[in-house]
Amino acid sequence: MGVPAFFRWLSRKYASIVVHCLEEKSKECNGVRIPVDTSKPNPNEVEFDNLYLDMNGIIHPCTHPEDKAAPKNEDEMMVAIFEYMDRLFNIVRPRRVLYMAIDGVAPRAKMNQQRSRRFRASKEGAELTEEKAKMREEVIQRGGYLPPDEIKERFDSNCITPGTEFMDNLAQCLRYYVSERLSNDPGWTNITVILSDASVPGEGEHKIMDYIRRQRAQPHHDPNTHHCLCGADADLIMLGLATHEPNFTIIREEFKPNKPRPCALCGQMGHEIKECQGTAREKQGEHDQFADTMPGSEQEFIFIRLCVLREYLEKELTMASLPFPFDFERSVDDWVFMCFFVGNDFLPHLPSLEIREGAIDRLVGIYKDVVHKTGGYLTHNGFVDLERVELIMQAVGVAEDNIFKKRKDDDEGFKRRMKEKKKRLKAERPPAYLTGGQFAPQALGGRNRPEAVQNARHQAFDMRMQHNQAGGPSGAQEARGMKRKAEDSDSEPEPEDVVRLWEDGWKQRYYKTKFDVDATDEDFKKKVVRSYVEGLCWVLRYYYQGCASWKWYFPFHYAPFASDFKDIKGMFSDFEKDTKPFKPLEQLMGVFPAASGNFLPGTWRELMSSPESPIIDFYPDDFALDLNGKKYAWQGVALLPFVDERRLRAALADVYPDLSQEEARRNSLGSDMLFVKKSHPLCDFIKELYLAESQEPTEMPAELCHGIQGTLTLDGDPILPDKPVQSPIPLLRDIMTNSAIGAKFLDPQFANDFVFKAILLPKAKMPAPVLKPGDWEAGNRGSWRPQLGFNSNRQQAHLNQSAFRTLGHATGRSHGGQYSNAPPPGNYQDKYRGQPYRGGSQPSYPHSREQSLLGAPPRMNQFPRGGRHGWNQATQDQRSTFQQQMNRADSRGGMGSYNQHHNQRNDDYRNPRGGQQQQGYNPARSYPPPPEPRRYNRN
Amino acid sequence: MAEERRGEDIVSEYLGQNPHLAQWVESFRGYCETNKQWSARREFILRNMEAFPTIEPGIPSSSLDRLLSLSMVWANNVFLGCRYPQAVMDKIKDMGQGIVVEDAPVRSTRDEIIAKGKRSTSSGPDGDNCVKKAKVGPNDGDGRPAGKAAARPACQKPGPSPQAPAQHQPFFNRLYKAVAWKLVSAGGFGPNLDHYEILQSCVESCKQSLSCVFVPLKDIPDLPASRVQKEGQVCELRCSTVYMGTGYGRDESAARAMASKEALKAFQGRKVTVKICRRRYNGTDVEDVMLLDDQPRSQGFPPALSYPFQADSGEDGAS
């Protein structure tokens, strides 16, 4: 959903829906990365059945990341995508299904948004390149240093659109990836993988929804499947709620606002391209060893538990003394519907409803007020009751006037406060006589002990000269600059808002400026309202039943007012039936600006630029942007012309013969693919199909695959066990011993007029409640306690005294002091592992040795004396067993891994003394015994 | 207004005479088109139909689609604010002649908004007055640049008035002081300063503004032969028509920095003087008002890049 604020609002209001992910990191030993064994229990203390990846949310950050340097070429991008997926797989550890969905051709309703994004992206890309070149020149002239410009083509993110060569390559790479992991990764052994690439029409998340919906509707579906959907869009939350599955979790990257971005030019953090000095890089760390690491580099993931959100909503939406029986499931659907008013990808949001202004709360309030009048729910299975919606709209409409006035007041209040804050901050700036650099004052007891001052004379000299050299964009002139800025911002002319929604006559002005019609033009107003009503029906249907019409779209740039929704009951009956999606290349013609024409065949491209083209009007060079009360260009409404489907198709009919065979293939509709490993029960079934060369689609036997149904068809160029799979990426090796098998897969089909029921399935068991019961304080009965993760019975970790001593010993004296035996921070384990024991001088032990240790019970020992080589080569199994123990112990995992280090080290080391020690301890103990005091000194 | 009436009248009269056309044309109306937009576009279609002789009413054809497309281009340009490639724009400009749209909405395009944003957020070197003027120079068709600042009414007579030095001298005395103090606070004149920034801020503190004129080096006549083919930009700085300095650099900002450095050199002496001197401009000798220090000059002056005292400078400024 195009509402970035939605998730922020949701997670603030319903804080318990968020659970932080525990991620087991892979270890590296002597340059060899040891992958995490994902067949082991999930460290998050929950087991997921199905993992769905909305791939576009992965492709975009992997191909043009915002917070780190971009990959150099397509191969690196693919590898980045693979790594990202591995990460997700490791966190979620699905046990049944991995569903990967790439956006295919989208419904027409989405096209306007796609067009607007792509037209902007193309312009932004060109501007960035230009600015980079300019700044580079400038910096180099000033004598600055810049890393040489890699000779790489600018990656046009617009190529992440179905039908391009890039997407085709990506599909190939993913097939390779799936076969590789199925063949080699133990965690994938029992997984059924479904890959829905860009050649299958539909947006990724909606393809996923379609899959879930259709599986739910067939009798073999397990109603207690635990779904986990990956993606950052807020509408995934809506979609998840719309499924009415009891166990539905969303995983996404943790949203960190204002994340620092590296300068696009020199790649350093801390400034924008405009201020780039390109100066010699500061050393990162004493020997520049951290140069490539970002501070706090890796983005962490969070789970969003929809079952907890449902608990919250139940509390909020439950209404007593209704004229009809209260059905929570129905009210959830209404809630989802009302969220669409606030914004979605297919309709502009109503001018009076801003999520930041508590629009959803307002709507819920109105909903509960009005429900007595409406006499029922607003929606049913994704179909809208317009009469009831009108009552809601009218109630919003009554408040509209006040909302606009309040918005203006708030806005002014905010500006005033900001001004005051600025003033205050200015007053609080440290005085000029404070020294900087090495002489800067250091807080007492700070984490970093100040280092001894080095080369004090030179520093002092620098400080003296600082003022003299202050030319350039800083220094003497800066003070002046600051002052002027502060003054300027007072008078900075904001773009004039001609609509002035807060003044009388706003409606007339709105229609005049936005739609260019007089307020008296009721017909036109009605047209807009009708389209919007259709839109609401379309969107809801899209979420609950699938795409009702591939053709429908909202043909305006702005929404009407809530108060204009009058007599909407008869405005909508049904959508055009049997509409077909565009072909991939047709859609490219519909969403690309002429500047991205290089993704299209020559004659097609010409249609985008030639004055003689019969569709030249779709491709403006530049377009008007209406900030619509917003501050930044990217928030504004791009006034792009709409595509006339008839003319587009007519124009393309002439150039269709020019497609090469390859392009024609890319332009065709593809099919979902299903993959399993040789050992999977379904594999033999598919193999039989290939042997029989049956051309008929065959029903999948439900019992072979956890009740999943669908039809299988043979693939033209299949992936078969023991048939080597060629790597499409030079960086990666071919799979010589392949054990994956693939076939085309089609979701279960239902009759055209089938209605998917938005209900809980009969045998569904709701997960244990998380929230505090409403009467808990009053009654003070029941055994409720706050829950942090998925498991309400998670074990608390305890360290006994000796453990603290051990810890304090191992982490060294640098952290000494009275607090040194405080438990370490959460990710302590990794850091800890890296530092104190680094530098074992001997080569690692051969792997066979480690294998022999497998399964051996952990043995305890005290610290060895000398080299600790090989300890961190602990075999995977052993390691993760501990890992789990440790994580269960509230993630303060010092103990678990610590414990293990000892064992491992000792095993490898074969210290005779250690051997003796060993006898004395009970191997089954979970905590290591305290080391003998006398050994301390030796370490 | 009256004209538009006529336009509309003609259209309705025409359609009245050809009722079969009316219905056909009506089928081209877009669902989201307002009455105003549609009547204008309809006029556009009808007016230009003759130019597409292969169009037959009621029969779809690619030439019809081309006309429809151009009509949309025109309407998008007028009502939505879209811009198209120049060739297309030229075409619809011709085709749309004579159609009067009353009260067409005023929109700012994305490029304009971005450019504006850049100007207001950027600080220092890209101070706004300069950017605007800088654009004028190189874009001038005949290669003879003229700053927009030159359009001040007082300077429109040919050649500087004899009183000019006396008029400008007090201002430059003030500027001299401002510069002196500024340089003191910046640690003295030296190679590491942002000369342009210093000069500009001093000029602004004296309630004046600098004007920069940029010319590609290769466009300058009167250059020694050895330098002719070199790439780069030359910048000339003036303040209220008084010449201050010229500089060369690889790009505009480098040239400007160089020119500012030259200009600041004049402030290193005990005083600055405004004088009328002869120098080359556009291949001829002209009289120019220049800011000089008290040192005797060994070389002549570099050729002027702009000449704010010409009779036609008003036009340049206005263009």
PDB file of N, CA, C and O in Angstrom, chain A residues 123-124 127 137-138 141 468 480 515-517 524 527 531 555-556 612 614 616-617 620-625 641 646-647, chain B residues 31-32 34 36 65-66 69 72-73 76 80 82-85 91 103 107-111 113 186 194 197 250 253-254:
ATOM      1  N   LYS A 123      13.742   9.838 -14.413  1.00  0.00           N
ATOM      2  CA  LYS A 123      14.259  11.202 -14.307  1.00  0.00           C
ATOM      3  C   LYS A 123      15.254  11.328 -13.165  1.00  0.00           C
ATOM      4  O   LYS A 123      16.296  11.960 -13.295  1.00  0.00           O
ATOM      5  N   GLU A 124      14.916  10.709 -12.053  1.00  0.00           N
ATOM      6  CA  GLU A 124      15.816  10.803 -10.905  1.00  0.00           C
ATOM      7  C   GLU A 124      17.173  10.185 -11.218  1.00  0.00           C
ATOM      8  O   GLU A 124      18.205  10.736 -10.871  1.00  0.00           O
ATOM      9  N   GLU A 127      19.151  12.477 -13.338  1.00  0.00           N
ATOM     10  CA  GLU A 127      19.622  13.637 -12.581  1.00  0.00           C
ATOM     11  C   GLU A 127      20.804  13.273 -11.693  1.00  0.00           C
ATOM     12  O   GLU A 127      21.759  14.028 -11.568  1.00  0.00           O
ATOM     13  N   GLU A 137      33.757  16.327 -11.128  1.00  0.00           N
ATOM     14  CA  GLU A 137      34.621  17.317 -11.762  1.00  0.00           C
ATOM     15  C   GLU A 137      35.064  18.358 -10.741  1.00  0.00           C
ATOM     16  O   GLU A 137      36.236  18.674 -10.601  1.00  0.00           O
ATOM     17  N   GLU A 138      34.081  18.839 -10.001  1.00  0.00           N
ATOM     18  CA  GLU A 138      34.348  19.915  -9.070  1.00  0.00           C
ATOM     19  C   GLU A 138      35.326  19.464  -7.981  1.00  0.00           C
ATOM     20  O   GLU A 138      36.267  20.160  -7.649  1.00  0.00           O
ATOM     21  N   GLN A 141      38.770  19.008  -9.249  1.00  0.00           N
ATOM     22  CA  GLN A 141      39.430  20.302  -9.492  1.00  0.00           C
ATOM     23  C   GLN A 141      39.914  20.931  -8.209  1.00  0.00           C
ATOM     24  O   GLN A 141      40.925  21.604  -8.181  1.00  0.00           O
ATOM     25  N   ASN A 468      42.184  29.632   9.843  1.00  0.00           N
ATOM     26  CA  ASN A 468      42.707  30.258   8.635  1.00  0.00           C
ATOM     27  C   ASN A 468      42.277  29.500   7.394  1.00  0.00           C
ATOM     28  O   ASN A 468      42.040  30.084   6.353  1.00  0.00           O
ATOM     29  N   ARG A 480      28.131  32.608   9.248  1.00  0.00           N
ATOM     30  CA  ARG A 480      27.230  33.514   8.555  1.00  0.00           C
ATOM     31  C   ARG A 480      26.105  32.712   7.909  1.00  0.00           C
ATOM     32  O   ARG A 480      24.950  33.044   7.996  1.00  0.00           O
ATOM     33  N   PHE A 515      -9.402  19.471 -10.683  1.00  0.00           N
ATOM     34  CA  PHE A 515     -10.059  18.838 -11.827  1.00  0.00           C
ATOM     35  C   PHE A 515     -10.329  19.815 -12.956  1.00  0.00           C
ATOM     36  O   PHE A 515     -10.780  19.423 -14.021  1.00  0.00           O
ATOM     37  N   ASP A 516     -10.120  21.102 -12.696  1.00  0.00           N
ATOM     38  CA  ASP A 516     -10.385  22.110 -13.705  1.00  0.00           C
ATOM     39  C   ASP A 516     -11.863  22.130 -14.107  1.00  0.00           C
ATOM     40  O   ASP A 516     -12.200  22.223 -15.276  1.00  0.00           O
ATOM     41  N   VAL A 517     -12.740  21.966 -13.148  1.00  0.00           N
ATOM     42  CA  VAL A 517     -14.172  22.118 -13.431  1.00  0.00           C
ATOM     43  C   VAL A 517     -14.792  23.048 -12.396  1.00  0.00           C
ATOM     44  O   VAL A 517     -14.243  23.234 -11.309  1.00  0.00           O
ATOM     45  N   PHE A 524     -19.861  16.018 -13.613  1.00  0.00           N
ATOM     46  CA  PHE A 524     -18.460  15.624 -13.532  1.00  0.00           C
ATOM     47  C   PHE A 524     -18.142  15.096 -12.142  1.00  0.00           C
ATOM     48  O   PHE A 524     -17.475  14.076 -11.985  1.00  0.00           O
ATOM     49  N   LYS A 527     -19.238  11.712 -11.792  1.00  0.00           N
ATOM     50  CA  LYS A 527     -18.365  10.784 -12.510  1.00  0.00           C
ATOM     51  C   LYS A 527     -17.192  10.379 -11.629  1.00  0.00           C
ATOM     52  O   LYS A 527     -16.820   9.213 -11.555  1.00  0.00           O
ATOM     53  N   SER A 531     -16.462   6.646 -10.177  1.00  0.00           N
ATOM     54  CA  SER A 531     -15.202   5.928 -10.384  1.00  0.00           C
ATOM     55  C   SER A 531     -14.591   5.514  -9.058  1.00  0.00           C
ATOM     56  O   SER A 531     -14.033   4.428  -8.933  1.00  0.00           O
ATOM     57  N   PRO A 555      -9.718   6.705 -13.335  1.00  0.00           N
ATOM     58  CA  PRO A 555      -9.180   7.574 -14.386  1.00  0.00           C
ATOM     59  C   PRO A 555      -8.975   9.031 -13.974  1.00  0.00           C
ATOM     60  O   PRO A 555      -9.050   9.906 -14.821  1.00  0.00           O
ATOM     61  N   PHE A 556      -8.748   9.293 -12.712  1.00  0.00           N
ATOM     62  CA  PHE A 556      -8.476  10.668 -12.281  1.00  0.00           C
ATOM     63  C   PHE A 556      -7.231  10.688 -11.412  1.00  0.00           C
ATOM     64  O   PHE A 556      -6.797   9.651 -10.918  1.00  0.00           O
ATOM     65  N   GLU A 612       5.351  10.942 -35.368  1.00  0.00           N
ATOM     66  CA  GLU A 612       4.333  10.307 -36.201  1.00  0.00           C
ATOM     67  C   GLU A 612       3.638   9.157 -35.465  1.00  0.00           C
ATOM     68  O   GLU A 612       2.739   8.533 -36.013  1.00  0.00           O
ATOM     69  N   PRO A 614       1.246   6.937 -33.336  1.00  0.00           N
ATOM     70  CA  PRO A 614      -0.152   7.126 -32.927  1.00  0.00           C
ATOM     71  C   PRO A 614      -0.366   7.033 -31.413  1.00  0.00           C
ATOM     72  O   PRO A 614      -1.501   7.082 -30.967  1.00  0.00           O
ATOM     73  N   ILE A 616       1.998   8.749 -29.261  1.00  0.00           N
ATOM     74  CA  ILE A 616       3.054   9.610 -28.718  1.00  0.00           C
ATOM     75  C   ILE A 616       2.587  10.343 -27.457  1.00  0.00           C
ATOM     76  O   ILE A 616       3.390  10.710 -26.606  1.00  0.00           O
ATOM     77  N   ASP A 617       1.283  10.510 -27.329  1.00  0.00           N
ATOM     78  CA  ASP A 617       0.798  11.272 -26.172  1.00  0.00           C
ATOM     79  C   ASP A 617       1.018  10.550 -24.848  1.00  0.00           C
ATOM     80  O   ASP A 617       0.908  11.158 -23.793  1.00  0.00           O
ATOM     81  N   PRO A 620       5.221  11.742 -22.329  1.00  0.00           N
ATOM     82  CA  PRO A 620       5.763  13.098 -22.174  1.00  0.00           C
ATOM     83  C   PRO A 620       7.206  13.048 -21.645  1.00  0.00           C
ATOM     84  O   PRO A 620       7.581  12.106 -20.944  1.00  0.00           O
ATOM     85  N   ASP A 621       7.959  14.058 -22.016  1.00  0.00           N
ATOM     86  CA  ASP A 621       9.328  14.220 -21.508  1.00  0.00           C
ATOM     87  C   ASP A 621       9.323  14.667 -20.066  1.00  0.00           C
ATOM     88  O   ASP A 621      10.125  14.272 -19.255  1.00  0.00           O
ATOM     89  N   ASP A 622       8.436  15.575 -19.820  1.00  0.00           N
ATOM     90  CA  ASP A 622       8.355  16.191 -18.507  1.00  0.00           C
ATOM     91  C   ASP A 622       6.871  16.352 -18.207  1.00  0.00           C
ATOM     92  O   ASP A 622       6.065  16.460 -19.127  1.00  0.00           O
ATOM     93  N   PHE A 623       6.557  16.337 -16.933  1.00  0.00           N
ATOM     94  CA  PHE A 623       5.144  16.351 -16.581  1.00  0.00           C
ATOM     95  C   PHE A 623       4.952  17.222 -15.356  1.00  0.00           C
ATOM     96  O   PHE A 623       5.889  17.456 -14.598  1.00  0.00           O
ATOM     97  N   ALA A 624       3.736  17.670 -15.181  1.00  0.00           N
ATOM     98  CA  ALA A 624       3.475  18.540 -14.040  1.00  0.00           C
ATOM     99  C   ALA A 624       3.429  17.710 -12.772  1.00  0.00           C
ATOM    100  O   ALA A 624       3.060  16.544 -12.786  1.00  0.00           O
ATOM    101  N   LEU A 625       3.839  18.324 -11.719  1.00  0.00           N
ATOM    102  CA  LEU A 625       3.872  17.661 -10.434  1.00  0.00           C
ATOM    103  C   LEU A 625       3.109  18.563  -9.474  1.00  0.00           C
ATOM    104  O   LEU A 625       3.433  19.732  -9.338  1.00  0.00           O
ATOM    105  N   PRO A 641      -0.557  11.599 -18.271  1.00  0.00           N
ATOM    106  CA  PRO A 641      -1.756  11.230 -19.015  1.00  0.00           C
ATOM    107  C   PRO A 641      -2.019   9.732 -18.881  1.00  0.00           C
ATOM    108  O   PRO A 641      -1.103   8.947 -18.664  1.00  0.00           O
ATOM    109  N   ARG A 646      -7.180   1.048 -26.192  1.00  0.00           N
ATOM    110  CA  ARG A 646      -7.503   0.697 -27.574  1.00  0.00           C
ATOM    111  C   ARG A 646      -6.401   1.162 -28.518  1.00  0.00           C
ATOM    112  O   ARG A 646      -5.921   0.403 -29.370  1.00  0.00           O
ATOM    113  N   ARG A 647      -5.985   2.407 -28.323  1.00  0.00           N
ATOM    114  CA  ARG A 647      -4.955   2.923 -29.231  1.00  0.00           C
ATOM    115  C   ARG A 647      -3.632   2.201 -29.032  1.00  0.00           C
ATOM    116  O   ARG A 647      -2.890   1.967 -29.980  1.00  0.00           O
TER     117      ARG A 647
ATOM    118  N   TYR B  31     -13.282   9.483 -20.774  1.00  0.00           N
ATOM    119  CA  TYR B  31     -14.201   9.454 -19.642  1.00  0.00           C
ATOM    120  C   TYR B  31     -13.862  10.551 -18.636  1.00  0.00           C
ATOM    121  O   TYR B  31     -14.731  11.131 -18.011  1.00  0.00           O
ATOM    122  N   CYS B  32     -12.603  10.838 -18.487  1.00  0.00           N
ATOM    123  CA  CYS B  32     -12.227  11.793 -17.453  1.00  0.00           C
ATOM    124  C   CYS B  32     -12.095  13.213 -17.984  1.00  0.00           C
ATOM    125  O   CYS B  32     -11.656  14.098 -17.271  1.00  0.00           O
ATOM    126  N   THR B  34     -13.101  16.877 -18.909  1.00  0.00           N
ATOM    127  CA  THR B  34     -14.137  17.838 -18.531  1.00  0.00           C
ATOM    128  C   THR B  34     -14.702  18.459 -19.799  1.00  0.00           C
ATOM    129  O   THR B  34     -14.116  18.349 -20.880  1.00  0.00           O
ATOM    130  N   LYS B  36     -14.823  21.475 -20.647  1.00  0.00           N
ATOM    131  CA  LYS B  36     -13.913  22.483 -21.182  1.00  0.00           C
ATOM    132  C   LYS B  36     -12.795  21.822 -21.985  1.00  0.00           C
ATOM    133  O   LYS B  36     -12.502  22.229 -23.118  1.00  0.00           O
ATOM    134  N   ASP B  65      -5.735   7.548 -35.492  1.00  0.00           N
ATOM    135  CA  ASP B  65      -5.086   7.425 -34.194  1.00  0.00           C
ATOM    136  C   ASP B  65      -3.972   8.448 -34.037  1.00  0.00           C
ATOM    137  O   ASP B  65      -3.742   8.960 -32.945  1.00  0.00           O
ATOM    138  N   ARG B  66      -3.296   8.737 -35.143  1.00  0.00           N
ATOM    139  CA  ARG B  66      -2.234   9.744 -35.036  1.00  0.00           C
ATOM    140  C   ARG B  66      -2.801  11.108 -34.717  1.00  0.00           C
ATOM    141  O   ARG B  66      -2.265  11.848 -33.896  1.00  0.00           O
ATOM    142  N   SER B  69      -3.864  11.068 -31.167  1.00  0.00           N
ATOM    143  CA  SER B  69      -2.699  11.129 -30.301  1.00  0.00           C
ATOM    144  C   SER B  69      -2.185  12.562 -30.193  1.00  0.00           C
ATOM    145  O   SER B  69      -1.908  13.054 -29.092  1.00  0.00           O
ATOM    146  N   MET B  72      -4.308  14.604 -28.080  1.00  0.00           N
ATOM    147  CA  MET B  72      -4.048  14.351 -26.657  1.00  0.00           C
ATOM    148  C   MET B  72      -2.759  15.039 -26.218  1.00  0.00           C
ATOM    149  O   MET B  72      -2.685  15.571 -25.112  1.00  0.00           O
ATOM    150  N   VAL B  73      -1.768  15.008 -27.081  1.00  0.00           N
ATOM    151  CA  VAL B  73      -0.523  15.702 -26.763  1.00  0.00           C
ATOM    152  C   VAL B  73      -0.821  17.167 -26.496  1.00  0.00           C
ATOM    153  O   VAL B  73      -0.380  17.746 -25.502  1.00  0.00           O
ATOM    154  N   ASN B  76      -2.879  17.477 -23.277  1.00  0.00           N
ATOM    155  CA  ASN B  76      -2.037  17.207 -22.109  1.00  0.00           C
ATOM    156  C   ASN B  76      -1.104  18.376 -21.827  1.00  0.00           C
ATOM    157  O   ASN B  76      -0.825  18.704 -20.680  1.00  0.00           O
ATOM    158  N   LEU B  80      -2.737  19.586 -18.659  1.00  0.00           N
ATOM    159  CA  LEU B  80      -2.059  18.772 -17.654  1.00  0.00           C
ATOM    160  C   LEU B  80      -0.639  19.267 -17.380  1.00  0.00           C
ATOM    161  O   LEU B  80      -0.039  18.916 -16.382  1.00  0.00           O
ATOM    162  N   CYS B  82       2.002  18.707 -19.434  1.00  0.00           N
ATOM    163  CA  CYS B  82       3.049  17.810 -19.911  1.00  0.00           C
ATOM    164  C   CYS B  82       3.907  18.486 -20.970  1.00  0.00           C
ATOM    165  O   CYS B  82       3.435  19.337 -21.720  1.00  0.00           O
ATOM    166  N   ARG B  83       5.171  18.079 -21.021  1.00  0.00           N
ATOM    167  CA  ARG B  83       6.064  18.522 -22.099  1.00  0.00           C
ATOM    168  C   ARG B  83       6.466  17.304 -22.910  1.00  0.00           C
ATOM    169  O   ARG B  83       6.665  16.232 -22.355  1.00  0.00           O
ATOM    170  N   TYR B  84       6.621  17.528 -24.185  1.00  0.00           N
ATOM    171  CA  TYR B  84       7.000  16.431 -25.077  1.00  0.00           C
ATOM    172  C   TYR B  84       8.293  16.799 -25.793  1.00  0.00           C
ATOM    173  O   TYR B  84       8.737  17.959 -25.719  1.00  0.00           O
ATOM    174  N   PRO B  85       8.891  15.838 -26.490  1.00  0.00           N
ATOM    175  CA  PRO B  85      10.102  16.176 -27.230  1.00  0.00           C
ATOM    176  C   PRO B  85       9.846  17.341 -28.192  1.00  0.00           C
ATOM    177  O   PRO B  85       8.719  17.540 -28.651  1.00  0.00           O
ATOM    178  N   LYS B  91       5.204  20.521 -33.617  1.00  0.00           N
ATOM    179  CA  LYS B  91       4.091  20.089 -34.440  1.00  0.00           C
ATOM    180  C   LYS B  91       2.751  20.546 -33.853  1.00  0.00           C
ATOM    181  O   LYS B  91       1.924  21.141 -34.553  1.00  0.00           O
ATOM    182  N   ASP B 103      -8.471  30.521 -19.530  1.00  0.00           N
ATOM    183  CA  ASP B 103      -8.257  30.119 -18.146  1.00  0.00           C
ATOM    184  C   ASP B 103      -7.668  28.707 -18.038  1.00  0.00           C
ATOM    185  O   ASP B 103      -8.168  27.866 -17.290  1.00  0.00           O
ATOM    186  N   ARG B 107       0.492  24.997 -14.306  1.00  0.00           N
ATOM    187  CA  ARG B 107       1.121  23.897 -13.567  1.00  0.00           C
ATOM    188  C   ARG B 107       2.634  24.075 -13.621  1.00  0.00           C
ATOM    189  O   ARG B 107       3.171  24.587 -14.596  1.00  0.00           O
ATOM    190  N   SER B 108       3.284  23.616 -12.601  1.00  0.00           N
ATOM    191  CA  SER B 108       4.743  23.595 -12.714  1.00  0.00           C
ATOM    192  C   SER B 108       5.175  22.153 -12.919  1.00  0.00           C
ATOM    193  O   SER B 108       4.690  21.247 -12.249  1.00  0.00           O
ATOM    194  N   THR B 109       6.076  21.961 -13.858  1.00  0.00           N
ATOM    195  CA  THR B 109       6.499  20.606 -14.175  1.00  0.00           C
ATOM    196  C   THR B 109       7.503  20.124 -13.149  1.00  0.00           C
ATOM    197  O   THR B 109       8.042  20.900 -12.360  1.00  0.00           O
ATOM    198  N   ARG B 110       7.730  18.834 -13.191  1.00  0.00           N
ATOM    199  CA  ARG B 110       8.644  18.223 -12.247  1.00  0.00           C
ATOM    200  C   ARG B 110      10.031  18.864 -12.342  1.00  0.00           C
ATOM    201  O   ARG B 110      10.631  19.196 -11.330  1.00  0.00           O
ATOM    202  N   ASP B 111      10.502  19.046 -13.562  1.00  0.00           N
ATOM    203  CA  ASP B 111      11.827  19.638 -13.736  1.00  0.00           C
ATOM    204  C   ASP B 111      11.907  21.002 -13.073  1.00  0.00           C
ATOM    205  O   ASP B 111      12.897  21.331 -12.425  1.00  0.00           O
ATOM    206  N   ILE B 113      10.130  22.108 -10.571  1.00  0.00           N
ATOM    207  CA  ILE B 113      10.101  21.988  -9.115  1.00  0.00           C
ATOM    208  C   ILE B 113      11.450  21.527  -8.586  1.00  0.00           C
ATOM    209  O   ILE B 113      11.963  22.057  -7.602  1.00  0.00           O
ATOM    210  N   ALA B 186      38.972  35.483   7.546  1.00  0.00           N
ATOM    211  CA  ALA B 186      39.232  34.198   6.900  1.00  0.00           C
ATOM    212  C   ALA B 186      40.718  33.850   6.925  1.00  0.00           C
ATOM    213  O   ALA B 186      41.126  32.869   6.325  1.00  0.00           O
ATOM    214  N   ASP B 194      37.606  30.062  -0.583  1.00  0.00           N
ATOM    215  CA  ASP B 194      36.573  30.019  -1.608  1.00  0.00           C
ATOM    216  C   ASP B 194      36.336  31.461  -2.019  1.00  0.00           C
ATOM    217  O   ASP B 194      35.552  32.180  -1.430  1.00  0.00           O
ATOM    218  N   GLU B 197      32.876  32.772  -2.862  1.00  0.00           N
ATOM    219  CA  GLU B 197      31.994  32.897  -1.712  1.00  0.00           C
ATOM    220  C   GLU B 197      32.283  34.183  -0.967  1.00  0.00           C
ATOM    221  O   GLU B 197      31.389  34.927  -0.576  1.00  0.00           O
ATOM    222  N   ARG B 250      37.874  24.819 -15.973  1.00  0.00           N
ATOM    223  CA  ARG B 250      37.348  23.724 -16.785  1.00  0.00           C
ATOM    224  C   ARG B 250      35.836  23.758 -16.881  1.00  0.00           C
ATOM    225  O   ARG B 250      35.260  23.319 -17.847  1.00  0.00           O
ATOM    226  N   SER B 253      31.936  26.675 -12.572  1.00  0.00           N
ATOM    227  CA  SER B 253      32.223  27.090 -11.205  1.00  0.00           C
ATOM    228  C   SER B 253      33.714  27.319 -11.001  1.00  0.00           C
ATOM    229  O   SER B 253      34.107  28.187 -10.231  1.00  0.00           O
ATOM    230  N   ALA B 254      34.529  26.533 -11.704  1.00  0.00           N
ATOM    231  CA  ALA B 254      35.970  26.759 -11.574  1.00  0.00           C
ATOM    232  C   ALA B 254      36.353  28.110 -12.175  1.00  0.00           C
ATOM    233  O   ALA B 254      37.172  28.850 -11.628  1.00  0.00           O
TER     234      ALA B 254
END
